[in-house]
Short mmCIF file of C-alpha atoms in Angstrom, two decimals:
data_model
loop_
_atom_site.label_atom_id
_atom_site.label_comp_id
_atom_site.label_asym_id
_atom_site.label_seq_id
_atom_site.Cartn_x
_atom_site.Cartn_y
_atom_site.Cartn_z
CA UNK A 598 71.12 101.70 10.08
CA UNK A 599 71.78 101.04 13.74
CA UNK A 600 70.02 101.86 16.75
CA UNK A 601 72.64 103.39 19.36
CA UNK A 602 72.47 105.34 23.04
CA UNK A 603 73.90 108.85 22.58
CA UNK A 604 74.13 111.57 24.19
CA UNK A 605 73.52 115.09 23.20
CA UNK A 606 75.72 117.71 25.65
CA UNK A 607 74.66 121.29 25.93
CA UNK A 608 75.65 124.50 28.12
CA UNK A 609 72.51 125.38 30.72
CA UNK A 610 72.26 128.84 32.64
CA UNK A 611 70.34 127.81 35.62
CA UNK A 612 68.64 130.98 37.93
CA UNK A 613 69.81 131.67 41.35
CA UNK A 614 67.47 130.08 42.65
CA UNK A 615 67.95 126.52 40.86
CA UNK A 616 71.74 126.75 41.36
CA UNK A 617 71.15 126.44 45.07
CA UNK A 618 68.90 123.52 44.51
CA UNK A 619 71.38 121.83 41.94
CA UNK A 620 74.33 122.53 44.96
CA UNK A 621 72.30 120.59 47.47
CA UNK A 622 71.30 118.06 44.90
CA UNK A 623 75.30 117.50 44.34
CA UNK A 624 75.56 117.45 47.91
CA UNK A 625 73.66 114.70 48.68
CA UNK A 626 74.56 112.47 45.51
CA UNK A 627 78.54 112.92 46.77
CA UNK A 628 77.10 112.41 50.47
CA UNK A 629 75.72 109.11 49.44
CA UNK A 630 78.25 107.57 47.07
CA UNK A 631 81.05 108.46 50.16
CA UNK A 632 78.82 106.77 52.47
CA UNK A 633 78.23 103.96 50.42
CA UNK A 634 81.95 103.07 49.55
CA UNK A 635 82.57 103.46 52.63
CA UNK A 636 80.41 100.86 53.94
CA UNK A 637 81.19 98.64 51.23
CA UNK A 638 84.57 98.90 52.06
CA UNK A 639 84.39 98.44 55.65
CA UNK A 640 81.99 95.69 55.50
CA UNK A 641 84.90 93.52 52.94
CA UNK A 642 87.51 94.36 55.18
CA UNK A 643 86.74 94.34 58.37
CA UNK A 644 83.33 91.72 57.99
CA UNK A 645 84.25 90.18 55.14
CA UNK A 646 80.95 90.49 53.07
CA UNK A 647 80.01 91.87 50.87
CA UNK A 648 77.32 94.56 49.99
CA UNK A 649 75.45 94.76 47.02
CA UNK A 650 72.93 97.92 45.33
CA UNK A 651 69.58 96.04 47.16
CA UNK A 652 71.19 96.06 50.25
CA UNK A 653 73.02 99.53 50.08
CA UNK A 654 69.27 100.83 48.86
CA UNK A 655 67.33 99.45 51.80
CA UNK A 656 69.99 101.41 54.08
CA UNK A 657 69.86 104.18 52.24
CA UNK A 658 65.67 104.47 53.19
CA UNK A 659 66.62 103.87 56.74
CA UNK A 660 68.87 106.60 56.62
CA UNK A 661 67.05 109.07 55.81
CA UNK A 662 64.44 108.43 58.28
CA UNK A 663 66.98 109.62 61.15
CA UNK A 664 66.70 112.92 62.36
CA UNK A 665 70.64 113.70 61.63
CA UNK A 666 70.34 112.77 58.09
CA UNK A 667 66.46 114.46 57.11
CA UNK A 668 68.12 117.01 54.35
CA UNK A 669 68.58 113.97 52.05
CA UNK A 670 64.69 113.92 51.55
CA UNK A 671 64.70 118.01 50.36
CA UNK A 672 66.08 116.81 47.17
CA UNK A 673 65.09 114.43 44.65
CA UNK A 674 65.00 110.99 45.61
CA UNK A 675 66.24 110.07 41.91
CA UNK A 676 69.58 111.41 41.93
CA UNK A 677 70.54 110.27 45.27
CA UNK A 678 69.31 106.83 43.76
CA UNK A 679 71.82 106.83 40.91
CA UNK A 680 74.24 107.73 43.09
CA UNK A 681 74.43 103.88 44.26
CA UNK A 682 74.17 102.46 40.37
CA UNK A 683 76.92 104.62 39.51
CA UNK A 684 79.14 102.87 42.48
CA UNK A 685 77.50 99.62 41.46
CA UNK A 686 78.93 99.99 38.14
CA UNK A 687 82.10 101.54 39.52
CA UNK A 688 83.02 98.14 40.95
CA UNK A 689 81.87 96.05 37.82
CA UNK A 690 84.25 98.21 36.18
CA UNK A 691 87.00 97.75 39.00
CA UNK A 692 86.26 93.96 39.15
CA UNK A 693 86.90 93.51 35.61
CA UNK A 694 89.75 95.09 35.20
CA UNK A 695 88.76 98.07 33.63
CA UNK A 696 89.25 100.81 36.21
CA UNK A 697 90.53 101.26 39.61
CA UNK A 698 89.28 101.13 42.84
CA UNK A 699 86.71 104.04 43.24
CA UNK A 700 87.61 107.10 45.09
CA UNK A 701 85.57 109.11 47.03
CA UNK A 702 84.26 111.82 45.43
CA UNK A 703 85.54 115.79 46.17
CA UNK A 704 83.79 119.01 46.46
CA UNK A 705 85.83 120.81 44.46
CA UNK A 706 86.11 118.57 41.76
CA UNK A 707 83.52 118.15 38.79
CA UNK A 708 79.75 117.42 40.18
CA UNK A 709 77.01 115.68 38.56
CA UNK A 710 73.13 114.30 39.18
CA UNK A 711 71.51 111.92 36.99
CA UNK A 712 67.36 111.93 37.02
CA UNK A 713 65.65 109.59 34.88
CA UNK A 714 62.42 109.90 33.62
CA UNK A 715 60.02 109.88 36.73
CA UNK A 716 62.05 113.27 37.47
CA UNK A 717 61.76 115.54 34.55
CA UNK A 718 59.44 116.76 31.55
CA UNK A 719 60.76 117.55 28.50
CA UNK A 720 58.21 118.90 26.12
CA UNK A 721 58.88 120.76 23.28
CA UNK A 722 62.50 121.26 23.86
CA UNK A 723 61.73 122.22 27.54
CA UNK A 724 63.32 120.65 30.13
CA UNK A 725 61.99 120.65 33.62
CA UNK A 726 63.60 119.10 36.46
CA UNK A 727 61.80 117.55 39.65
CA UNK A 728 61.97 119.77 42.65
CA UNK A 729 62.26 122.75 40.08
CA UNK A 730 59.41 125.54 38.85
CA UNK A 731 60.97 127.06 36.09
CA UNK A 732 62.17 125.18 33.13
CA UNK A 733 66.15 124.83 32.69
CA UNK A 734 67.33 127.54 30.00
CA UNK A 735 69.34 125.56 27.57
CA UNK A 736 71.64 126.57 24.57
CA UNK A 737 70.63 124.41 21.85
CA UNK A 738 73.80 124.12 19.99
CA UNK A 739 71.94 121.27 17.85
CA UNK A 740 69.07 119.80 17.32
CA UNK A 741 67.60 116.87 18.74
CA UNK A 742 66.37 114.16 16.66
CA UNK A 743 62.80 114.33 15.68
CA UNK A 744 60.25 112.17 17.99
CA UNK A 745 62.63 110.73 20.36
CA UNK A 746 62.68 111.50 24.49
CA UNK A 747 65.82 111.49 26.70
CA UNK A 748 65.80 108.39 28.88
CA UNK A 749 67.63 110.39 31.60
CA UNK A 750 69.22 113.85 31.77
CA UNK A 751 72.90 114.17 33.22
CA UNK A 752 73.30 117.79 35.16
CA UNK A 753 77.45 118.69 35.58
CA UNK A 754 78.84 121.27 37.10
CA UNK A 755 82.62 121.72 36.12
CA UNK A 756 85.85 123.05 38.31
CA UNK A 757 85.14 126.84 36.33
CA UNK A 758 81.34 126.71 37.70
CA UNK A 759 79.99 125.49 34.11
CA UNK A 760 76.54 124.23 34.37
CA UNK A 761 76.08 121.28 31.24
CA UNK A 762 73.09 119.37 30.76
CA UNK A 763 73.30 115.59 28.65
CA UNK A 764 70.33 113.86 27.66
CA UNK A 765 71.04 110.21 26.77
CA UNK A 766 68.18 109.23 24.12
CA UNK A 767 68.25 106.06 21.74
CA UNK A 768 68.13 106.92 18.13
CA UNK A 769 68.87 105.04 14.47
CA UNK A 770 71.79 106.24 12.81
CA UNK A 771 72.31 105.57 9.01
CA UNK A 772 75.43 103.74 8.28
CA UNK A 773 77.98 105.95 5.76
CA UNK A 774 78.26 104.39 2.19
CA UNK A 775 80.73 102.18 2.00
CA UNK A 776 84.28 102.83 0.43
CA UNK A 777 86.90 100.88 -0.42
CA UNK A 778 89.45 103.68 1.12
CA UNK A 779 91.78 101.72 3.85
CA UNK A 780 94.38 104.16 5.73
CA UNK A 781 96.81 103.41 8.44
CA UNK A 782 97.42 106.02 11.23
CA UNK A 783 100.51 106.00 13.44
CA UNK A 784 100.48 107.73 16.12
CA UNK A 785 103.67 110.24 17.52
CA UNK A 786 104.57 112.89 19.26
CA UNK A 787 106.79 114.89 16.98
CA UNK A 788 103.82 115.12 14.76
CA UNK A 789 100.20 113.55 16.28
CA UNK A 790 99.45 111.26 13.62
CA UNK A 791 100.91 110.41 10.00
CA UNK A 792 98.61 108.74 7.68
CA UNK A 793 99.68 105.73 5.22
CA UNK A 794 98.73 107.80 2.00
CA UNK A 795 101.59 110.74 3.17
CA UNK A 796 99.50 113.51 5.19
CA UNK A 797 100.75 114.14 8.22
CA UNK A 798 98.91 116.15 10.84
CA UNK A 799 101.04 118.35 13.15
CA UNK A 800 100.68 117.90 17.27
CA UNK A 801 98.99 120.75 18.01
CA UNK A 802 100.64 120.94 21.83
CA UNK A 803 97.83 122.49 23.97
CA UNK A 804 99.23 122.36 27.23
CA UNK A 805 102.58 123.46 25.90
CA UNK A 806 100.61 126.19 24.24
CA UNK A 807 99.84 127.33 27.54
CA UNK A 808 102.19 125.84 30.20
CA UNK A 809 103.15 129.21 30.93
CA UNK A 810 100.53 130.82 32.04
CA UNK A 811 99.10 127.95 34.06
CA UNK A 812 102.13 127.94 35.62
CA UNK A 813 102.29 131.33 36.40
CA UNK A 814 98.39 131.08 38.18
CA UNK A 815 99.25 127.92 40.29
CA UNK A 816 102.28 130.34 41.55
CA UNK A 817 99.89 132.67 42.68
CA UNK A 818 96.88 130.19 43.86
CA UNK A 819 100.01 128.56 45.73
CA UNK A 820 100.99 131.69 47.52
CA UNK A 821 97.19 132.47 48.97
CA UNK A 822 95.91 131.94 52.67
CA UNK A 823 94.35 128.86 52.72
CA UNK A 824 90.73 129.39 53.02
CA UNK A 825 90.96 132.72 51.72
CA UNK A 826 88.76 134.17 49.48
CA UNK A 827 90.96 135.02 47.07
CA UNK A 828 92.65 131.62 47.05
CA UNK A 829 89.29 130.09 45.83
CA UNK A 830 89.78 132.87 42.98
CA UNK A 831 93.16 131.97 42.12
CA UNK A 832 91.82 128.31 42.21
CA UNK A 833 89.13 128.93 40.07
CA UNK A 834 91.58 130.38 37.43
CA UNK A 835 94.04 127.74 37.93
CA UNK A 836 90.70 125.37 36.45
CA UNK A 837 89.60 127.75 33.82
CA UNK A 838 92.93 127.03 32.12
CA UNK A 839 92.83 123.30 32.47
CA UNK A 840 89.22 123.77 31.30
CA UNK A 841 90.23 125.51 28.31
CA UNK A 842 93.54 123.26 27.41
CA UNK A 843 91.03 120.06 27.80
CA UNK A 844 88.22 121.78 25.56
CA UNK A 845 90.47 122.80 22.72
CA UNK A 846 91.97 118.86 23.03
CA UNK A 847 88.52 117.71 23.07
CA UNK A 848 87.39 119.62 19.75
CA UNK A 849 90.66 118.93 18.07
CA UNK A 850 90.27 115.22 18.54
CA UNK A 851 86.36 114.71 17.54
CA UNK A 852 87.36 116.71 14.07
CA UNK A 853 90.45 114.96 13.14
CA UNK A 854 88.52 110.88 13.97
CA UNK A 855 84.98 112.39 12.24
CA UNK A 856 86.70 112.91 9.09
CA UNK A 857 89.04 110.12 9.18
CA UNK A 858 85.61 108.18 9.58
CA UNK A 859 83.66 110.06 6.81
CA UNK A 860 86.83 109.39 3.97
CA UNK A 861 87.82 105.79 5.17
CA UNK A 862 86.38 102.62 4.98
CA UNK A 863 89.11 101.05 7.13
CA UNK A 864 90.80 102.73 9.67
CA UNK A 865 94.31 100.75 10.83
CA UNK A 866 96.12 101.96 14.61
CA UNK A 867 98.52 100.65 16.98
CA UNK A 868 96.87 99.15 20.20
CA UNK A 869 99.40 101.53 22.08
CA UNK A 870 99.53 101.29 26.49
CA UNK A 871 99.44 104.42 27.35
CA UNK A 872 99.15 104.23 31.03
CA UNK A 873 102.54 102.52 30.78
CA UNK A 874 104.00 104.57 28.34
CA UNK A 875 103.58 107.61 30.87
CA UNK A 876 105.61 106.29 33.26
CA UNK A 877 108.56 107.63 30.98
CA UNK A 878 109.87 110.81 33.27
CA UNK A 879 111.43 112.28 30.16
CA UNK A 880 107.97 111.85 27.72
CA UNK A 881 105.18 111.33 30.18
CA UNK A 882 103.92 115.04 29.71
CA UNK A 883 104.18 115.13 26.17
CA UNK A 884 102.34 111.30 26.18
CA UNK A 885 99.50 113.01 28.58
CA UNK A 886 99.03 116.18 26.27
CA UNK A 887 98.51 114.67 23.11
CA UNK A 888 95.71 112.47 23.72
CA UNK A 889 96.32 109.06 22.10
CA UNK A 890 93.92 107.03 24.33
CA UNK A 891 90.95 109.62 23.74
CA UNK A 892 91.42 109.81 19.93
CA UNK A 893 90.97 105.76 19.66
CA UNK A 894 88.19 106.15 21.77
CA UNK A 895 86.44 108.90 19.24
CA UNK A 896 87.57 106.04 16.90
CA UNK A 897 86.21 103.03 18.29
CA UNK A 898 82.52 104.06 18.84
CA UNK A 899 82.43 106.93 15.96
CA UNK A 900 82.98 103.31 13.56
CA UNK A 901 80.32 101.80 15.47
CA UNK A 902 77.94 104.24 14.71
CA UNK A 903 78.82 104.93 10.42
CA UNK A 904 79.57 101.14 9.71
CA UNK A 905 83.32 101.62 9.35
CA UNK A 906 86.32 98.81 10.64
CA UNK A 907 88.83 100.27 13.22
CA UNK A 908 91.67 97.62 13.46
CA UNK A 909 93.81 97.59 16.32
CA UNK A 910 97.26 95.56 15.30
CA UNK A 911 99.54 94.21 18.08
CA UNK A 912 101.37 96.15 20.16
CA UNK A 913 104.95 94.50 19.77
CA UNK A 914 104.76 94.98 15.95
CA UNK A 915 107.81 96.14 14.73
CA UNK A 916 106.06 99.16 12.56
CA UNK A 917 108.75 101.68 12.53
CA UNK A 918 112.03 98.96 12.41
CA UNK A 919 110.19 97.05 9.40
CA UNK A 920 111.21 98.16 6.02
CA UNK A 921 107.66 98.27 4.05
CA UNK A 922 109.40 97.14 0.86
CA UNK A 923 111.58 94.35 1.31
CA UNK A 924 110.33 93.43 5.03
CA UNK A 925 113.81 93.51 6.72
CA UNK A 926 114.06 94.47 10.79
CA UNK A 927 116.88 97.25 11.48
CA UNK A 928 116.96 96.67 15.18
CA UNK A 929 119.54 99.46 15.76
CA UNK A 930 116.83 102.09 15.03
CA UNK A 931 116.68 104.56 18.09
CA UNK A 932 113.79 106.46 18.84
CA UNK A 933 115.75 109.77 17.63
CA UNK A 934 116.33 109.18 14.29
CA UNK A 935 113.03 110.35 12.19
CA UNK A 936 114.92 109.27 8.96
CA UNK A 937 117.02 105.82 7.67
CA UNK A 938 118.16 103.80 4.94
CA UNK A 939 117.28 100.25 4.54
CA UNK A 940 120.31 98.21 4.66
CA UNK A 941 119.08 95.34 2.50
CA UNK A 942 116.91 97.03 -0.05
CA UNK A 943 118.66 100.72 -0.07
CA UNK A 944 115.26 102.35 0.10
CA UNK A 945 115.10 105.57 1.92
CA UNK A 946 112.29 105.47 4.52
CA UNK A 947 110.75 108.62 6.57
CA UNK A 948 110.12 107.10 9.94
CA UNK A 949 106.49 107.82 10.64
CA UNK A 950 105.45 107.37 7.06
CA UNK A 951 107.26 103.59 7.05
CA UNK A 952 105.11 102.91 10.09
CA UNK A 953 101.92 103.80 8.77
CA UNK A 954 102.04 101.74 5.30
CA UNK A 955 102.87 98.64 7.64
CA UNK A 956 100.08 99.34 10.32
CA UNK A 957 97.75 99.80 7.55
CA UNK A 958 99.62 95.97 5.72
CA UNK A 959 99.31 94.17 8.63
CA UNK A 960 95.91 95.99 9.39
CA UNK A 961 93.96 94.32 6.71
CA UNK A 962 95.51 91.11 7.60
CA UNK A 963 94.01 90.87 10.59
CA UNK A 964 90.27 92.13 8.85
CA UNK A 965 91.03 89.41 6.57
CA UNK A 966 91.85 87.16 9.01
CA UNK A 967 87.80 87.70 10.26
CA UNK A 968 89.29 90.11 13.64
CA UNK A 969 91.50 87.52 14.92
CA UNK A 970 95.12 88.35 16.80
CA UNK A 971 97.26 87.85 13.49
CA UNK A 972 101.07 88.27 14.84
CA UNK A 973 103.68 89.44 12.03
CA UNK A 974 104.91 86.00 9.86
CA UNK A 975 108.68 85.52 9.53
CA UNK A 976 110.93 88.25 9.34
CA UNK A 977 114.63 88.32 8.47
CA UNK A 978 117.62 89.68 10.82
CA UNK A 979 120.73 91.36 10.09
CA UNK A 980 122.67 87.70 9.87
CA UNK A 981 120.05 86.22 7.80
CA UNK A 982 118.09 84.11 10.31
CA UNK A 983 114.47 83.70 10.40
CA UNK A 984 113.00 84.72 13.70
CA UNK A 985 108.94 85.16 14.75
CA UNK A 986 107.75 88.36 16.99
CA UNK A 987 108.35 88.56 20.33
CA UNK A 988 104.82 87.86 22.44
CA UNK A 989 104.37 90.31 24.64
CA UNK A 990 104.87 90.68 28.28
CA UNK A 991 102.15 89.86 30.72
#
């Protein structure tokens, strides 16, 4: 048993009437993030200081006591709040290497307003939001936990004019009996991931699925007046096949890493870069439709919650070159050939299949090895000499 933050996601139908407060209440949060990167920027650049959330927050109260700026008090003081923790933690996350610079934020693009719990009632699975009357109407696609309260609730309005509601609440979730069941998954595009004990699961190709017919809609967005009407139309169905491409990803991916959770013990992957790996003209779009980063994600926290052991191996292992039987390195293996013949040992290896028994070998090494960086020992060459694994590039 653990105690974890989660959050539970659901589909909301606000009225007329709170849609137009939800629009200004997205107004002002992207008004106040903008206005805050942009002073923090200025003031690093051009003052060299820095600003920090007190500071930003005591402007912020000044602000809206001017005349030009006294809409940003017809909303909820909460969200507009948040707004300047979410930039805090924008630039931890920048700072440490984790993220880029943060980007101002875009009308068009997906909106969101975080209240905590001085700004809405939830009783009885009804959820009231400040500056509303009437409760939020709410699909409950699955229960809540019994006797727990959401800390804060996450409103989102996507690019197809989606309303979603998240409610991030602390609960204890059991651990899944232990197994002794240890798999190794690599990862590919011809298929989207072959498992060490021979199933292979088939890329499922969602944008390819419908490349088509997005690209048929961007032709016509494209060809619209700007400012038109029907150019926000065309736009709109431009993002209700992105929405659709990304949702059918998204469901795809939680299945596949829940079950590889529920039947394994240990899971084994590659600790693959896939922000370089897309800068590959000839593979970047297959790289960006099949999801790799997302999946480990699912992985990562989904074995934080059951009591599983996700094992990331180095990057620079030699997976698919390795023979899994006798250990030898063919170097001249191209990334075309999905089938070879070990020169030493004779053994007939399928590529994928020869890279997932030796991601899940070297995988339970490094669990053994209590989670240290355990590089691959000697290996032998085609003239016999030992040599050690490259370290890899900084």
């Amino acid at each position: 048993m653990s105690t974890q933050k989660r959050a539970y996601k659901f589909r909301c139908y606000p009225t007329d009437e709170q849609k137009q407060i939800l629009a200004r209440t997205f107004g002002c949060v992207r008004f106040t993030y903008n206005w805050a990167l942009h002073l923090k920027t200025d003031a690093f650049y051009k003052e060299h200081t820095r600003l920090y959330y007190k500071d930003l927050s005591s402007m912020l109260t000044d602000l809206k006591k001017q005349d030009d700026y006294r809409w940003l008090n017809d909303v909820s003081s909460v969200p507009v709040q948040q707004a300047l923790r979410h930039l805090d933690k924008a630039f931890i996350t920048f700072f440490e290497g984790r993220g880029k610079y943060p980007r101002f934020k875009k009308k068009r693009n997906k909106q969101s307003a975080t209240y905590t719990s001085s700004a809405f009632t939830f009783r009885h699975g009804v959820l009231t939001l400040a500056k509303m009357q009437e409760p939020l109407a709410i699909v409950w696609s699955r229960p809540l936990p019994e006797g727990v309260a959401p800390s804060s609730v996450t409103v989102s309005k996507d690019a197809v004019d989606r309303y979603f509601v998240s409610l991030l609440i602390e609960e204890d979730i059991a651990h899944l009996m232990p197994c002794e069941t240890a798999i190794g998954a690599d990862l590919g595009l011809k298929s989207f991931v072959a498992l060490s004990d021979g199933e292979v699961v088939g890329n499922p190709r969602f944008f390819q699925q419908d490349e088509k017919k997005l690209a048929k809609a961007q032709r016509r967005h494209a060809k619209k007046k700007k400012g038109s009407k029907n150019r926000e139309k065309a736009q709109r169905e431009v993002a209700r096949i992105h929405a659709r491409i990304g949702d059918r990803r998204s469901d795809f991916l939680h299945k596949l890493s829940t079950r590889l959770i529920r039947e394994n013990q240990t899971i084994c992957v590659e600790s693959l870069l896939v922000k370089n790996m897309v800068k590959n003209p000839s593979l970047s779009k297959a790289i960006s439709d099949v999801g790799w980063g997302q999946f480990v994600t699912l992985l990562e926290y989904k074995a934080d919650w059951y009591g599983r052991n996700l094992v990331k191996i180095d990057k620079w292992y030699p997976s698919s070159k390795r023979c899994f039987d006798c250990g030898y390195i063919y170097e001249a293996l191209t990334l075309d050939v999905r089938h070879w013949t070990c020169p030493k040992c004779g053994v007939h290896h399928d590529r994928d299949s020869n890279a997932a028994k030796n991601i899940r070998s070297v995988g339970l090494t490094v669990l053994n090895a209590c989670g240290e960086s355990v590089r691959p020992g000697a290996v032998k060459t085609k003239s016999g000499k030992t040599q050690r694994s490259r370290k890899p590039r900084k």
